[in-house]
Coordinates of C-alpha atoms and ligand atoms in Angstrom, one line a residue:
M1 CA 19.9 9.3 -9.9
E2 CA 18.0 12.2 -10.4
L3 CA 14.8 13.8 -8.6
T4 CA 12.3 15.4 -10.9
G5 CA 8.9 16.7 -10.3
S6 CA 8.4 17.0 -14.2
I7 CA 6.0 14.5 -16.3
K8 CA 7.8 15.5 -19.4
E9 CA 11.4 14.5 -17.8
V10 CA 10.1 11.2 -16.6
R11 CA 9.3 10.3 -20.0
R12 CA 12.4 12.0 -21.8
Q13 CA 14.1 9.5 -19.4
V14 CA 12.1 6.2 -19.9
K15 CA 12.2 6.7 -23.4
E16 CA 16.1 7.0 -23.6
W17 CA 16.6 3.8 -21.2
R18 CA 13.9 1.8 -23.5
K19 CA 16.0 2.8 -26.6
Q20 CA 19.0 0.8 -25.1
G21 CA 16.8 -1.9 -24.2
L22 CA 16.4 -1.7 -21.0
S23 CA 14.1 -2.9 -18.6
V24 CA 11.7 -0.7 -15.8
G25 CA 10.2 -0.6 -12.5
L26 CA 8.4 1.3 -10.8
V27 CA 7.6 1.6 -6.7
P28 CA 4.7 4.3 -6.1
T29 CA 4.8 5.5 -2.4
M30 CA 3.7 8.7 -1.0
G31 CA 7.1 9.7 0.9
Y32 CA 8.7 9.4 4.1
L33 CA 10.3 6.3 2.7
H34 CA 11.4 2.9 5.7
E35 CA 12.2 -0.2 5.4
G36 CA 8.8 -1.4 4.2
H37 CA 9.6 0.7 0.8
K38 CA 13.2 -0.3 1.0
S39 CA 12.3 -3.8 0.6
L40 CA 9.6 -3.0 -2.6
I41 CA 12.9 -1.1 -4.1
D42 CA 15.6 -3.5 -3.2
R43 CA 13.4 -6.4 -5.1
A44 CA 12.9 -3.7 -7.9
V45 CA 16.5 -3.2 -8.0
A46 CA 16.9 -6.9 -8.5
E47 CA 14.5 -8.1 -10.9
N48 CA 14.8 -4.2 -13.7
D49 CA 17.7 -2.5 -15.4
K50 CA 15.9 0.9 -14.1
V51 CA 14.3 1.7 -11.6
V52 CA 11.8 4.9 -10.7
V53 CA 10.2 5.8 -7.0
S54 CA 7.6 7.7 -7.2
D55 CA 7.0 10.1 -4.4
F56 CA 4.2 11.4 -3.9
V57 CA 1.3 12.2 -1.3
N58 CA -1.9 11.8 -3.5
P59 CA -4.4 14.0 -2.5
I60 CA -7.2 12.6 -4.4
Q61 CA -6.8 9.6 -2.2
F62 CA -7.7 11.0 1.1
G63 CA -11.7 12.1 2.4
A64 CA -12.2 14.9 3.6
N65 CA -11.5 14.4 7.2
E66 CA -8.7 12.6 6.8
D67 CA -5.0 13.2 7.3
L68 CA -3.9 14.9 4.2
S69 CA -2.5 18.0 5.5
T70 CA -0.8 16.7 8.4
Y71 CA 1.0 13.5 6.4
P72 CA 4.6 13.0 7.0
R73 CA 7.2 14.1 4.4
D74 CA 10.8 14.4 3.9
I75 CA 12.2 14.3 0.4
E76 CA 15.3 14.4 1.5
A77 CA 15.5 11.6 3.4
D78 CA 14.0 9.9 1.2
K79 CA 16.4 10.7 -1.6
S80 CA 19.2 9.4 0.8
L81 CA 17.0 5.8 1.4
C82 CA 16.4 5.6 -2.7
E83 CA 19.8 6.4 -3.5
A84 CA 21.1 4.0 -0.8
A85 CA 19.3 1.3 -2.1
G86 CA 20.0 1.7 -5.9
A87 CA 16.7 3.6 -7.4
D88 CA 17.5 5.8 -10.3
L89 CA 14.9 8.1 -10.8
I90 CA 12.6 9.9 -7.9
F91 CA 9.6 11.1 -9.2
H92 CA 8.6 14.3 -6.9
P93 CA 5.6 16.1 -8.4
E94 CA 3.8 18.9 -6.9
P95 CA 0.1 18.4 -7.3
E96 CA -0.8 20.4 -10.0
E97 CA 1.5 18.8 -12.1
M98 CA -0.8 15.6 -11.8
Y99 CA -4.0 17.1 -11.8
A100 CA -5.5 19.8 -13.9
P101 CA -7.5 22.5 -12.1
D102 CA -10.6 21.1 -14.3
F103 CA -9.2 17.3 -13.6
S104 CA -12.1 14.9 -14.1
T105 CA -11.6 11.4 -15.3
F106 CA -11.3 8.8 -12.3
V107 CA -10.4 5.0 -12.6
E108 CA -12.9 2.9 -10.1
T109 CA -13.2 -1.1 -9.3
Q110 CA -15.9 -2.2 -7.9
Q111 CA -16.5 -5.0 -5.7
V112 CA -13.1 -5.5 -4.9
S113 CA -13.0 -1.8 -3.1
A114 CA -16.4 -1.8 -1.7
G115 CA -15.3 -3.9 1.6
L116 CA -12.7 -3.6 4.1
C117 CA -11.1 0.0 4.0
G118 CA -13.4 0.9 1.5
K119 CA -16.4 1.5 3.8
S120 CA -14.6 3.9 5.9
R121 CA -12.8 6.0 3.2
P122 CA -15.5 5.5 0.3
T123 CA -13.3 7.4 -2.5
H124 CA -9.7 6.3 -1.3
F125 CA -9.1 3.4 -3.7
R126 CA -11.1 5.5 -6.5
G127 CA -8.2 8.1 -6.0
V128 CA -5.5 5.1 -5.5
C129 CA -6.6 3.5 -8.9
T130 CA -6.3 6.8 -10.7
V131 CA -2.8 8.0 -9.4
V132 CA -2.1 4.5 -10.2
S133 CA -3.4 4.2 -13.8
K134 CA -1.8 8.0 -14.4
L135 CA 1.8 6.5 -12.7
F136 CA 1.7 3.9 -14.9
N137 CA 1.2 6.2 -17.9
I138 CA 3.9 8.5 -17.3
V139 CA 6.2 5.5 -16.8
M140 CA 5.0 2.9 -18.6
P141 CA 7.1 0.1 -16.6
D142 CA 7.3 -3.3 -17.4
R143 CA 6.9 -4.4 -13.3
A144 CA 5.3 -2.0 -10.5
Y145 CA 5.9 -2.9 -6.9
F146 CA 3.2 -3.0 -3.7
G147 CA 3.1 -3.9 -0.7
Q148 CA 1.2 -6.6 1.1
K149 CA 0.9 -4.4 3.9
D150 CA -2.3 -2.4 2.0
A151 CA -3.3 -6.3 0.7
Q152 CA -6.5 -4.9 -0.4
Q153 CA -4.9 -1.7 -2.2
L154 CA -3.0 -5.2 -3.6
A155 CA -5.9 -7.2 -4.7
V156 CA -7.5 -3.5 -5.8
V157 CA -4.4 -3.0 -8.3
R158 CA -4.1 -6.6 -10.0
R159 CA -8.1 -6.3 -10.5
M160 CA -7.6 -2.8 -12.5
V161 CA -5.0 -4.1 -14.2
R162 CA -6.5 -7.3 -15.5
D163 CA -9.7 -5.4 -16.4
L164 CA -8.1 -2.7 -18.2
N165 CA -5.6 -5.0 -20.0
M166 CA -2.3 -2.7 -19.0
D167 CA 0.6 -4.4 -19.9
I168 CA 2.3 -4.3 -16.3
E169 CA 3.1 -7.1 -14.1
I170 CA 2.1 -6.5 -10.5
V171 CA 4.8 -7.7 -8.2
G172 CA 3.5 -7.9 -4.5
C173 CA 6.1 -7.9 -1.4
P174 CA 5.6 -9.4 2.0
I175 CA 4.8 -7.2 5.4
I176 CA 8.1 -5.8 7.0
R177 CA 7.8 -5.1 10.8
E178 CA 9.2 -3.3 13.4
E179 CA 11.2 -5.8 15.9
D180 CA 8.3 -5.8 17.9
G181 CA 6.1 -6.7 15.5
L182 CA 4.5 -3.1 14.5
A183 CA 3.7 -3.0 10.5
K184 CA 6.0 -0.2 9.6
S185 CA 4.1 2.9 8.4
S186 CA 4.9 6.1 7.8
R187 CA 1.9 7.0 10.3
N188 CA 3.4 5.6 13.1
T189 CA 4.9 8.8 13.7
Y190 CA 1.9 10.0 15.2
L191 CA 1.7 7.9 17.6
N192 CA 3.0 9.0 21.1
P193 CA 5.2 6.5 23.4
S194 CA 2.1 5.4 25.1
E195 CA -0.4 5.0 21.7
R196 CA 2.9 3.3 20.3
Q197 CA 2.9 0.6 22.9
A198 CA -0.7 0.1 22.5
A199 CA -0.5 -0.2 19.0
L200 CA 0.7 -4.0 19.3
V201 CA -2.4 -5.0 20.2
L202 CA -2.9 -4.4 16.1
S203 CA 0.0 -7.4 15.2
R204 CA -0.8 -9.5 18.5
A205 CA -4.3 -10.1 16.7
I206 CA -2.9 -10.9 13.2
F207 CA 0.0 -13.4 15.1
A208 CA -2.8 -15.4 17.1
G209 CA -5.1 -15.3 14.0
E210 CA -2.2 -16.9 12.3
E211 CA -1.4 -19.4 14.9
M212 CA -4.9 -20.5 15.2
I213 CA -5.5 -21.5 11.6
K214 CA -2.1 -23.1 11.9
Q215 CA -3.0 -25.1 14.7
G216 CA -6.5 -26.1 12.4
E217 CA -9.2 -23.8 13.4
R218 CA -11.2 -23.3 10.4
E219 CA -14.6 -21.0 11.1
A220 CA -13.6 -17.7 10.2
E221 CA -16.0 -16.5 13.3
K222 CA -13.9 -18.0 16.2
I223 CA -10.8 -16.9 14.3
L224 CA -12.2 -13.3 14.6
A225 CA -13.7 -12.9 17.7
H226 CA -10.2 -14.2 19.2
M227 CA -8.5 -11.5 17.6
K228 CA -11.4 -9.1 18.4
S229 CA -10.8 -9.9 22.1
I230 CA -7.6 -9.1 21.9
I231 CA -7.4 -5.5 20.2
D232 CA -10.6 -4.8 22.9
A233 CA -8.4 -5.7 25.7
E234 CA -6.5 -2.4 25.0
P235 CA -8.4 0.6 26.0
M236 CA -7.0 3.0 23.9
A237 CA -7.7 0.8 20.7
K238 CA -10.7 1.0 19.1
I239 CA -11.9 -1.5 15.7
D240 CA -13.0 0.1 12.7
Y241 CA -12.8 -3.8 11.3
V242 CA -11.7 -7.0 11.9
E243 CA -12.5 -9.6 8.8
M244 CA -11.5 -12.3 6.9
V245 CA -12.2 -12.5 3.3
D246 CA -11.2 -14.0 -0.1
A247 CA -7.5 -12.5 -0.5
D248 CA -8.0 -12.0 -4.7
T249 CA -12.0 -10.7 -4.7
I250 CA -12.4 -9.5 -1.1
Q251 CA -15.7 -10.7 -0.4
P252 CA -16.1 -12.5 3.1
V253 CA -15.6 -15.9 3.6
Q254 CA -17.2 -18.0 6.5
K255 CA -14.2 -20.9 6.2
A256 CA -10.4 -20.2 6.2
E257 CA -10.1 -22.1 3.1
G258 CA -8.2 -21.8 -0.4
R259 CA -6.2 -18.1 -0.4
V260 CA -7.7 -15.9 2.4
L261 CA -6.9 -12.4 4.0
A262 CA -7.6 -11.6 8.0
A263 CA -7.3 -8.1 7.4
I264 CA -8.1 -5.5 10.6
A265 CA -7.8 -1.5 10.8
V266 CA -7.7 -0.1 14.2
Y267 CA -7.9 3.3 15.7
I268 CA -4.9 4.1 18.4
G269 CA -6.3 7.5 19.6
T270 CA -7.1 9.5 16.7
T271 CA -4.7 7.5 14.3
R272 CA -5.9 4.4 11.7
L273 CA -3.7 1.9 11.7
I274 CA -4.2 -1.7 9.5
D275 CA -2.6 -4.9 9.2
N276 CA -3.3 -8.1 7.9
F277 CA -2.3 -11.6 7.2
I278 CA -2.7 -14.4 4.4
A279 CA -3.1 -17.6 4.7
E280 CA -2.7 -20.4 2.2
V281 CA -5.4 -23.6 3.5
R282 CA -5.0 -26.5 1.2
Ligands
LIG301 P1 2.4 4.3 0.9 O1 3.8 5.3 0.8 O2 2.1 3.9 2.6 O3 1.6 4.4 0.1 O4 3.0 2.8 0.8 C1 3.7 2.9 -0.7 C2 4.1 1.3 -1.0 O5 4.7 0.6 0.1 C3 2.9 0.6 -0.9 O6 2.8 -0.9 -1.7 C4 2.6 0.0 0.5 O7 1.9 -1.5 0.4 C5 4.4 -0.4 0.5 N1 4.8 -0.4 2.2 C6 4.3 0.2 3.0 N2 4.9 0.2 4.4 C7 4.9 -1.3 4.1 C8 5.6 -2.3 4.8 N3 5.7 -1.8 6.7 N4 5.8 -3.5 4.6 C9 6.0 -3.4 3.1 N5 5.2 -3.0 2.4 C10 4.6 -1.7 2.6

């Protein structure tokens, strides 16, 4: 497995694979890799001849008061995980390699990025779409792998690919959780032991909402009220949002019908965590 920070080198390598007629999968990440990322890499390895993992903390998807400078990084551990999973190339550029000092071109979706995380992070999805477009242009993969952990991001990327006619298959992968339910996230490392315990309210609320739908409840308001009450019972938790939306358009729904996404963002201390479930109600 090779690691490079050079766009030119990625292009050279991918071109060589293409000459041999090999298919290429891309797994975009911000590094500090865990089992959630590994599940994406595993799927990519199973479905493609060659797999590129991008490992880049993308500055333009962080707001001014967010955690860009403290975001955890460990490229050596990431290398071992990628190698063990069977990836072929890690693309680990410096910000200067990705963004010229006078960089001034952005890719932006509209309605689908306006709600949920887009409300409290107004420039976030513009940063995501821009970097993902750049990665697609650099690697030109057949398929790209994204986690449902970031369900709105997945919907936004699918919309961008459809709207801009990008010839890339977007593959969504299920949420990987810790044994006690907490969705795996690089940001979990910010939690001290009591916050780590308090963070369980997220998955508890998610499982409870999911169960209500299984039991036949369809009123979004009732389901969301129950989920909120679970989170509000934890003094260390502060709700950013608890919402039910159409899973593709990310527009609010009154009823759990069709393919709906129940998504939450909750501050545990100063750490903002997200979780969700998708229900297919026929
Ligand atoms: P990140 O490094 O947090 O930007 O995540 C990179 C990719 O891994 C995104 O597509 C995420 O949705 C996905 N991912 C992160 N955590 C998980 C998880 N717990 N389960 C599944 N996918 C995940």
